[in-house]
GROMACS .gro file of C-alpha atoms in nm:
model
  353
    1UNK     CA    1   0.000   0.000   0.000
    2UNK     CA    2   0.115   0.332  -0.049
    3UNK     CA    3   0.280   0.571   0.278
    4UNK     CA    4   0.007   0.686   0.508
    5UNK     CA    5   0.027   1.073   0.498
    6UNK     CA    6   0.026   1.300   0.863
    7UNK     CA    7  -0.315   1.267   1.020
    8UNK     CA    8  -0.443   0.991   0.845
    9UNK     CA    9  -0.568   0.655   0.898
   10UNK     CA   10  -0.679   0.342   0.665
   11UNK     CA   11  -1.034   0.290   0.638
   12UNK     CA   12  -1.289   0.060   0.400
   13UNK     CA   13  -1.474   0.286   0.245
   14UNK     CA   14  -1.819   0.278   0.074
   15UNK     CA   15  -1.681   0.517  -0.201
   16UNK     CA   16  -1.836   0.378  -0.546
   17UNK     CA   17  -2.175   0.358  -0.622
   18UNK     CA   18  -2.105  -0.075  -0.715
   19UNK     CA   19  -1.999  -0.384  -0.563
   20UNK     CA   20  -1.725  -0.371  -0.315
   21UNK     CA   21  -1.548  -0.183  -0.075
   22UNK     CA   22  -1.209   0.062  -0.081
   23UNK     CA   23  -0.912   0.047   0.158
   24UNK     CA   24  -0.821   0.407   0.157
   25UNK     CA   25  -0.706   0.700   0.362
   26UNK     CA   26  -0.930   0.912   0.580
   27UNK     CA   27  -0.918   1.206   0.827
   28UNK     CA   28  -0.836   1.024   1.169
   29UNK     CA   29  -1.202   1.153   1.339
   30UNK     CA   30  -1.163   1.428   1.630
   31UNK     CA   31  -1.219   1.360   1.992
   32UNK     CA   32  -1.533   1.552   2.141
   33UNK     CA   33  -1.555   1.630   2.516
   34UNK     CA   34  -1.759   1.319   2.581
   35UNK     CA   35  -1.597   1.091   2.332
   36UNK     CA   36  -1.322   0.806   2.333
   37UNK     CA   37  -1.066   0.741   2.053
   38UNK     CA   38  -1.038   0.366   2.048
   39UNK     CA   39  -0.761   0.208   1.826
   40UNK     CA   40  -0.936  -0.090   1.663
   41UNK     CA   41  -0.779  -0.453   1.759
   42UNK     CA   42  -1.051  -0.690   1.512
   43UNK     CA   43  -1.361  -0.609   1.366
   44UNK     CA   44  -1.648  -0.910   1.231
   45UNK     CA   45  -1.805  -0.877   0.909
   46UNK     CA   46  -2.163  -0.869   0.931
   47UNK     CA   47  -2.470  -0.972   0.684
   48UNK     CA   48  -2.559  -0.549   0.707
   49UNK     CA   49  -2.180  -0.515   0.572
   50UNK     CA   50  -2.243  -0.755   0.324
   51UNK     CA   51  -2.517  -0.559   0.198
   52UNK     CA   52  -2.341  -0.251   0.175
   53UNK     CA   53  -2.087  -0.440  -0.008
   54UNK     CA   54  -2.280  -0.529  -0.241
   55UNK     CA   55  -2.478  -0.213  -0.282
   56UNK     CA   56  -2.850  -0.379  -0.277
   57UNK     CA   57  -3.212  -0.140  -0.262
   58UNK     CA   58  -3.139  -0.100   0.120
   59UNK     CA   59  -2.749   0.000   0.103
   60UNK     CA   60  -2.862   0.264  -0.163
   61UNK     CA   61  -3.124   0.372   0.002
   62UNK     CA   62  -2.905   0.405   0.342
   63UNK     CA   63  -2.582   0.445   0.328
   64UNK     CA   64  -2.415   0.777   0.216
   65UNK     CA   65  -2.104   0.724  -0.070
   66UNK     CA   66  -1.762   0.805   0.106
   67UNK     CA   67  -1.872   0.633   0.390
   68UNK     CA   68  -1.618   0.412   0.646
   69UNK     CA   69  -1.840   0.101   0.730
   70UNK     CA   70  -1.783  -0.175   0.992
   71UNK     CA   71  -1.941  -0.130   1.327
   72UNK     CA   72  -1.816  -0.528   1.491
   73UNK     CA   73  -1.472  -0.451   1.682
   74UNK     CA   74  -1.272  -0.431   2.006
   75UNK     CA   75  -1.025  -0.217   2.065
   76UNK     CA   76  -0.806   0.038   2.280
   77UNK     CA   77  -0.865   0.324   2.420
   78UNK     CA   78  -0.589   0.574   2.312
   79UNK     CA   79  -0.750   0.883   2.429
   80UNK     CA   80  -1.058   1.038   2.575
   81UNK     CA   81  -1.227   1.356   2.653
   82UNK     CA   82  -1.252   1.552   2.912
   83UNK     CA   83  -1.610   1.419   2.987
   84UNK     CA   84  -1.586   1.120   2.952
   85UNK     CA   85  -1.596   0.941   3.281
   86UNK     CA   86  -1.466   0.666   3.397
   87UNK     CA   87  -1.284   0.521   3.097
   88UNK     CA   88  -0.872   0.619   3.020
   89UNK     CA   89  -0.599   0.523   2.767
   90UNK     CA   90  -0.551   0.166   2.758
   91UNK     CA   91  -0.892   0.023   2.862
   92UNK     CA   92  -0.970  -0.284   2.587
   93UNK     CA   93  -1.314  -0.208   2.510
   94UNK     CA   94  -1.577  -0.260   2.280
   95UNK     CA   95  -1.912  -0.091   2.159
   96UNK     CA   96  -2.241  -0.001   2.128
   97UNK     CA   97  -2.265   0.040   1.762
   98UNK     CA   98  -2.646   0.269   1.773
   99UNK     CA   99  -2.579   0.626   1.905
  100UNK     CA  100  -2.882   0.699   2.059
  101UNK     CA  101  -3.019   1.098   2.147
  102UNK     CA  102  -3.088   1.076   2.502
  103UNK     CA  103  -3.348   1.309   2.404
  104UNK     CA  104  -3.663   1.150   2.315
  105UNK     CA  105  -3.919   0.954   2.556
  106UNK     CA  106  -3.758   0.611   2.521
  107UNK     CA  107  -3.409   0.741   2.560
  108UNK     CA  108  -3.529   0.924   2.899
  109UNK     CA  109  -3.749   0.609   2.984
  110UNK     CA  110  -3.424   0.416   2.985
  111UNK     CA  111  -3.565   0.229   2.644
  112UNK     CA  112  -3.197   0.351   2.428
  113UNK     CA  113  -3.304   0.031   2.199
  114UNK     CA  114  -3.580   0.245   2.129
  115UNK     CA  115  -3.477   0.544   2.042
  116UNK     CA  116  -3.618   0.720   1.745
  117UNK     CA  117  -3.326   0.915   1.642
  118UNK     CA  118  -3.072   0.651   1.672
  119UNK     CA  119  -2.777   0.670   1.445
  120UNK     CA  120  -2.611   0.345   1.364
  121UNK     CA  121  -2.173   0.385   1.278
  122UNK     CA  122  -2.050   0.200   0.987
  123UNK     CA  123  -2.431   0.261   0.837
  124UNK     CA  124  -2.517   0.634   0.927
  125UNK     CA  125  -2.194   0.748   1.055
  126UNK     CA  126  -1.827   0.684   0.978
  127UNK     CA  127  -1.751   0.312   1.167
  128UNK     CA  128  -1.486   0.064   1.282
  129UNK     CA  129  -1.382  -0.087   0.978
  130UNK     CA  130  -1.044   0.188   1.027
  131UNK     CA  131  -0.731   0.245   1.234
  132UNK     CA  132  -0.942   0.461   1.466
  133UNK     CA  133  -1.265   0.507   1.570
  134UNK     CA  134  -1.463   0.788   1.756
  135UNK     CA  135  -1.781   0.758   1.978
  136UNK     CA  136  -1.902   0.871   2.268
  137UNK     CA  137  -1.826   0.728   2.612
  138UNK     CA  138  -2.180   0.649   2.718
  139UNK     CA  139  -2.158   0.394   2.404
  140UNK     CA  140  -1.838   0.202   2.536
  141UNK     CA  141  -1.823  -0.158   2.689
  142UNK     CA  142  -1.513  -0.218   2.927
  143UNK     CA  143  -1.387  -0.547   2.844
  144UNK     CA  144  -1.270  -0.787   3.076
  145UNK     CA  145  -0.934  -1.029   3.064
  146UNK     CA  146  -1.096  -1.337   3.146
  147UNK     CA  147  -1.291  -1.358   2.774
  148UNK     CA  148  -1.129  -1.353   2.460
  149UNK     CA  149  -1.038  -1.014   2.274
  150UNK     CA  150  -1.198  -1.189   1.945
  151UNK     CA  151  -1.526  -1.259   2.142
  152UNK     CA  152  -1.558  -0.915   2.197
  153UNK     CA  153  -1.518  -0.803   1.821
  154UNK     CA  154  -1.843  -1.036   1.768
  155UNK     CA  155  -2.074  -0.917   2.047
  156UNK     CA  156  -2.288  -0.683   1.836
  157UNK     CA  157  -2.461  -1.018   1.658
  158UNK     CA  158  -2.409  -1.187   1.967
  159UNK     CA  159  -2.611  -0.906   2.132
  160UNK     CA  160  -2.862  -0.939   1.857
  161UNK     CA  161  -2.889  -1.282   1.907
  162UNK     CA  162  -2.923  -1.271   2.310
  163UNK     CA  163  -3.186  -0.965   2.279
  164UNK     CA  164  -3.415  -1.201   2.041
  165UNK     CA  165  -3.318  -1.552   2.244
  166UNK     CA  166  -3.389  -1.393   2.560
  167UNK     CA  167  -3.725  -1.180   2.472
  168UNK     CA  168  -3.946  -1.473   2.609
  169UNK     CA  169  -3.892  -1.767   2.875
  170UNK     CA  170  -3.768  -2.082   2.675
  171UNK     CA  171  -3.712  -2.257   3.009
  172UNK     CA  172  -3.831  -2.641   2.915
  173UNK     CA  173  -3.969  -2.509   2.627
  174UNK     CA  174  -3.964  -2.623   2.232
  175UNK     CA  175  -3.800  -2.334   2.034
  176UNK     CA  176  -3.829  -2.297   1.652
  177UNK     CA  177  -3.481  -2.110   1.487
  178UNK     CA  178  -3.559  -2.012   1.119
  179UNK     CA  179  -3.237  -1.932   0.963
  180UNK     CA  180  -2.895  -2.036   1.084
  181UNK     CA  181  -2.713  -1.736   0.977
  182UNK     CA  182  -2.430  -1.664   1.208
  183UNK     CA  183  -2.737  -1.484   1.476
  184UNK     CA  184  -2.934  -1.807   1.452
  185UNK     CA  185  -2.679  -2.030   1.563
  186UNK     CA  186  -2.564  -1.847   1.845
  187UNK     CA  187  -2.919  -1.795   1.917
  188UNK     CA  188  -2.945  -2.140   1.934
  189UNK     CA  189  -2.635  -2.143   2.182
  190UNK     CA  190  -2.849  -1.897   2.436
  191UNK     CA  191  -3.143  -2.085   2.441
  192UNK     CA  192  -3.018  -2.413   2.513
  193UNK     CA  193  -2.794  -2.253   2.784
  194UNK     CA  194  -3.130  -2.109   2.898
  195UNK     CA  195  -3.303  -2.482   2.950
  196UNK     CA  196  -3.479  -2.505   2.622
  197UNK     CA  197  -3.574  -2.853   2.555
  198UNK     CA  198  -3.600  -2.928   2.211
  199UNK     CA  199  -3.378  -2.637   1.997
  200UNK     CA  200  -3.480  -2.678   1.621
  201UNK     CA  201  -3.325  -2.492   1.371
  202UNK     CA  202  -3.443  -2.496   0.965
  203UNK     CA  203  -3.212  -2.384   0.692
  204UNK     CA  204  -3.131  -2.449   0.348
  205UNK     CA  205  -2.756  -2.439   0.418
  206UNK     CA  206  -2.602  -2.716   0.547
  207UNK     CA  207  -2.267  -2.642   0.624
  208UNK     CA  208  -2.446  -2.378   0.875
  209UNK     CA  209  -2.695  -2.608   0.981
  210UNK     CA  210  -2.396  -2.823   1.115
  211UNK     CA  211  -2.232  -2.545   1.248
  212UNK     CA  212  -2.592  -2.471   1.447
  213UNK     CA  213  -2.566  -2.802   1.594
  214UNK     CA  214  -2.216  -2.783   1.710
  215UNK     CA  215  -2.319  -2.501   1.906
  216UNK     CA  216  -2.647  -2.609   2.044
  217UNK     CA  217  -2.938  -2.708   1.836
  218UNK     CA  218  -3.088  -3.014   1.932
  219UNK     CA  219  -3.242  -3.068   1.571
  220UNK     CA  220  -3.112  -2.943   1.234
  221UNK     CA  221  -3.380  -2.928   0.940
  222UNK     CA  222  -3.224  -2.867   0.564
  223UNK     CA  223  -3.563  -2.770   0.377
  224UNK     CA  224  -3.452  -2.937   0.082
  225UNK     CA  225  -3.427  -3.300   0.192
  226UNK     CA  226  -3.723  -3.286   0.514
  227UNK     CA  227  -4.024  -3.137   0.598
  228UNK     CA  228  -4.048  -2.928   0.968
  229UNK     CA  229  -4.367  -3.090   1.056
  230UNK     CA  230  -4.225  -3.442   0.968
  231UNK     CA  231  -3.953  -3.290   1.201
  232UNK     CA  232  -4.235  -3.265   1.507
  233UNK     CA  233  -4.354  -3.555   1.456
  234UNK     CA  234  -4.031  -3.705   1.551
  235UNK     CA  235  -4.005  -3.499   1.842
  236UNK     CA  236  -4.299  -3.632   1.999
  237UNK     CA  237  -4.430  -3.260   1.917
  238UNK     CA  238  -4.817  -3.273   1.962
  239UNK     CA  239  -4.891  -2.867   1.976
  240UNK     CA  240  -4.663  -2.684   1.796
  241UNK     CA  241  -4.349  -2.485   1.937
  242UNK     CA  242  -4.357  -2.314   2.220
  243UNK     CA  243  -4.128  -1.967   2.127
  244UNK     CA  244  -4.027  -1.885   1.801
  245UNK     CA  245  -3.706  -1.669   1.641
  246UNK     CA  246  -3.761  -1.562   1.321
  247UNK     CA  247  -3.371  -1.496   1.190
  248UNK     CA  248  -3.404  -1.534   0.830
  249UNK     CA  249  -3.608  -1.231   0.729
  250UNK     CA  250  -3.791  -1.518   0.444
  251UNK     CA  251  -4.153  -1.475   0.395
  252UNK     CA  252  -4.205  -1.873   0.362
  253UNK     CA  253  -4.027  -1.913   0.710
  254UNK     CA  254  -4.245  -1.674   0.912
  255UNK     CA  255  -4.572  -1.815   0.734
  256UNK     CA  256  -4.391  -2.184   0.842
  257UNK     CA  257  -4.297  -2.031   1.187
  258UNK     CA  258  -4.685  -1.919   1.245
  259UNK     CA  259  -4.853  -2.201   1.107
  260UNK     CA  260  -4.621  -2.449   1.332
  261UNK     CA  261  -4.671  -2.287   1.721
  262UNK     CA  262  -4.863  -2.367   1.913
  263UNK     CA  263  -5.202  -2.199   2.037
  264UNK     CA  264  -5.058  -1.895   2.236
  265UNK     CA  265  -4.720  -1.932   2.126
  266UNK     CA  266  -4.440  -1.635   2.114
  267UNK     CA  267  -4.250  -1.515   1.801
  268UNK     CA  268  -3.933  -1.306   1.793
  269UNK     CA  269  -3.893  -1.115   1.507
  270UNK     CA  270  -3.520  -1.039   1.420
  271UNK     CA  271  -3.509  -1.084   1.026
  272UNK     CA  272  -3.579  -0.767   0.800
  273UNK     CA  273  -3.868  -0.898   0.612
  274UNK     CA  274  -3.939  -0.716   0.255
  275UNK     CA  275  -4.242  -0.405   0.268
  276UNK     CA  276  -4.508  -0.629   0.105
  277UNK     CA  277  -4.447  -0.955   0.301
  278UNK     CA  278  -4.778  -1.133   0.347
  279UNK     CA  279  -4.897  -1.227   0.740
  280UNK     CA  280  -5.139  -1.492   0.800
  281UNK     CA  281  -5.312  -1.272   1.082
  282UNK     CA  282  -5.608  -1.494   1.094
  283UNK     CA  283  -5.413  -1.760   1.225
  284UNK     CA  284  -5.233  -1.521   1.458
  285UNK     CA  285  -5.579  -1.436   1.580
  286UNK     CA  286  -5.743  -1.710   1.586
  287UNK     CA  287  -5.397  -1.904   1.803
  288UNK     CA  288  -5.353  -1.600   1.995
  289UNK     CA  289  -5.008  -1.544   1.894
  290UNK     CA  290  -4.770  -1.288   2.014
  291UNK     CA  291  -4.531  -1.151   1.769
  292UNK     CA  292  -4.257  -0.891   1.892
  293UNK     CA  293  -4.008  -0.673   1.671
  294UNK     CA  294  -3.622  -0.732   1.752
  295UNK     CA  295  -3.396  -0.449   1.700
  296UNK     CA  296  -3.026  -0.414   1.850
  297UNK     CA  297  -2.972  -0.480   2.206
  298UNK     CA  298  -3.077  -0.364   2.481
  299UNK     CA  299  -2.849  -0.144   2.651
  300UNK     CA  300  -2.687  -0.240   2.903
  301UNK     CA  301  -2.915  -0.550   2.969
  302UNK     CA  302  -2.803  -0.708   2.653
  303UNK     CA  303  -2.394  -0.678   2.710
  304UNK     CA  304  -2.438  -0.767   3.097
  305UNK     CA  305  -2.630  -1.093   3.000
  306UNK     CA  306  -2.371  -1.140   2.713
  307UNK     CA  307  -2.053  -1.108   2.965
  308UNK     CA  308  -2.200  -1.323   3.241
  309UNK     CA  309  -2.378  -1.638   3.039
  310UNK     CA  310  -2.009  -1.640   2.897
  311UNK     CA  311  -1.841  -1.639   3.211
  312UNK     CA  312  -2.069  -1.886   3.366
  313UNK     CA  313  -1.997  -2.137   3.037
  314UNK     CA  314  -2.186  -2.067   2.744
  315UNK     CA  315  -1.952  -2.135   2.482
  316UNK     CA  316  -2.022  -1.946   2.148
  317UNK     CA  317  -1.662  -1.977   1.992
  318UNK     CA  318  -1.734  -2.211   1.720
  319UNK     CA  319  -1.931  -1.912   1.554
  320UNK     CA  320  -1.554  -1.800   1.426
  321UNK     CA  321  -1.486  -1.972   1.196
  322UNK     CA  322  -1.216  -1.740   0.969
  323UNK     CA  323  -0.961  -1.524   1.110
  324UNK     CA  324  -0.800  -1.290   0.873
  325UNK     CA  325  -0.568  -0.973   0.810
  326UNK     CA  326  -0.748  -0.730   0.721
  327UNK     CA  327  -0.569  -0.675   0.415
  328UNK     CA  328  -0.717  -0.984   0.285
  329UNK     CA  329  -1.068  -0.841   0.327
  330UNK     CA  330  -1.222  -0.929  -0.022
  331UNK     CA  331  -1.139  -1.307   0.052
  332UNK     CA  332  -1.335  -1.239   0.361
  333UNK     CA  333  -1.637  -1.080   0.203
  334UNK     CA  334  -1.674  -1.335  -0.065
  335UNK     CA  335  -1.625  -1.615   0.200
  336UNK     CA  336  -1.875  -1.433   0.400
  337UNK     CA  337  -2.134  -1.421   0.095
  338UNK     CA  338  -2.071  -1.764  -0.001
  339UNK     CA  339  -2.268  -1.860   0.304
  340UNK     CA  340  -1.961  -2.128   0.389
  341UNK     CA  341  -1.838  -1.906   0.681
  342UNK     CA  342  -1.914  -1.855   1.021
  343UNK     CA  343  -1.801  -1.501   1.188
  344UNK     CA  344  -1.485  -1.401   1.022
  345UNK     CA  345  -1.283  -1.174   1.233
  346UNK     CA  346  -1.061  -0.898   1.041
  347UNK     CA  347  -0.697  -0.817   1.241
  348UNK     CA  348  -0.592  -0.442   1.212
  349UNK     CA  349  -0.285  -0.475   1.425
  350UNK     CA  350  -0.096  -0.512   1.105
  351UNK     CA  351  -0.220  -0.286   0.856
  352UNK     CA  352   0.068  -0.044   0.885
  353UNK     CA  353   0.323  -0.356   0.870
   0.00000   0.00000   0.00000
């Protein structure tokens, strides 16, 4: 790469209007009163960086051209401002990734997840896939020696995952997983470490579907060789599942998902479904179904849940499955997007090598 010039830092930009992604130089970003500068260790890829990647109807709809992407990392703190209690050069830390306003009711309510001015970095604002990144203080998780720096540079999908797992009881319960995405099988993970009973997960993958069971699912479904009520049957299921995740953001999983629970069963809703995606509300109705939107984590809930189910032995470390320099990023993206990938975790301790 070429010499870095005085007060600049490598970044992956979203700079073309196409496919892809630009290592280039930015501005390093200044330090407000209330912010920390955190010198990135690893960042994850994640399916919304794949999408910006590869520039689909959301991506252009969203994400402003010149844009540094990335918000999955850990990192050190190399400086911070004035206000910004209780954190100093050299804390290991991670992030946050949706700036909230602090403003509106569900920001004062204590609801951040909620907010209605949130800002998300690497999507709305400059992000983590650089040398440095800025945000404020009130954003930053304090990382602690006994887990592994890499876990940290996964826990936004990991909070994702533990917000949606964790939105109803699953104690003894049958849970339904559509999708087992990189979210699905670490939701798996969490609900089996919760006392779920019987953990199915369906996918048409099934490299990921074995990945899912390595980490917890009690059942793996590939679509294309069985059917999910074939599946019950097997089980001994007479009713229908009990709590439902709904990772995949397919139509034809949700209608499966409602059509298989049973009367007065729960639904999580983490995958983006499409504008004009069909419900069967009748048989919500008629079952008495409960269907709840997912979005982010919950913060702090989500990250203090996180930190202790892993220090009290929930083990989500099969999820990596590629660990890279992030020089080699475009082997990483198309890895990612081949859907033959786990988490893959990008190393910036080298770039300047």
């Amino acid at each position: 790469m070429e010499k870095k010039k005085d007060g600049m830092m490598w970044a992956l930009v979203k700079s073309k209007p196409e496919e892809g992604l630009w290592m280039q130089q930015v501005e390093i970003p200044k330090l407000g009163t209330n912010d920390v500068k955190i010198k990135i260790h690893k960042t994850a890829i994640c399916g919304t960086d794949v999408h910006i990647w590869q520039w689909n109807r959301w991506a252009q709809n969203t994400v402003p051209l010149g844009l540094t992407i990335g918000h999955e990392f850990v990192g050190e703190i190399v400086e911070a401002g004035p206000g910004a209690r209780g954190f100093k050069p050299g804390d290991l830390v991670s992030g946050e990734g949706h700036i909230t306003c602090g403003k509106c009711r569900n920001c004062l309510e204590g609801h951040r997840e909620n907010c209605r001015n949130a800002k998300g970095i690497g999507v709305n604002r400059n992000g983590a896939f650089a040398e440095y990144l800025v945000i404020p203080y009130v954003n930053v998780w304090p990382c602690k020696e006994s887990i592994e720096e890499e876990l940290y540079s996964i826990f936004d999908p990991f909070g994702n995952a533990t917000h949606t797992a964790l939105s109803y009881n699953v104690l003894g319960e049958d849970v339904l997983i559509t999708g087992a995405g990189p979210i699905g099988c670490m939701a798996a993970a969490i609900v089996k470490f919760a006392g779920a009973r019987h953990v199915v997960i369906t996918d048409f993958n099934q490299y990921r579907l074995d990945l899912a069971a390595k980490l917890g699912a009690t059942r793996t479904v590939n679509l294309k060789q069985e059917k999910l009520e074939d599946v019950m049957k097997e089980l001994g299921m007479s009713e229908g599942f009990d709590v439902g995740l709904e990772m995949s953001g397919s139509p034809n999983a949700l209608d499966s998902m409602i059509r298989n629970m049973k009367h007065g069963g729960k639904i999580a809703l983490l995958g983006l479904q499409e504008n004009d995606t069909r419900v069967d509300l009748e048989t919500v109705i008629f079952n008495g179904l409960s269907l709840k939107g997912i979005y982010g984590r919950k913060v702090w809930d989500t990250w203090y849940s996180m930190t202790t189910m892993i220090e009290a032995g929930l083990n989500i470390r099969d999820i990596i499955t590629d660990r890279i320099d992030v020089r080699d990023y475009r082997q990483g993206f198309e890895k990612m997007i081949s859907g033959m990938s786990g988490k893959i975790v990008m190393d910036w301790t080298h770039i300047n090598d």
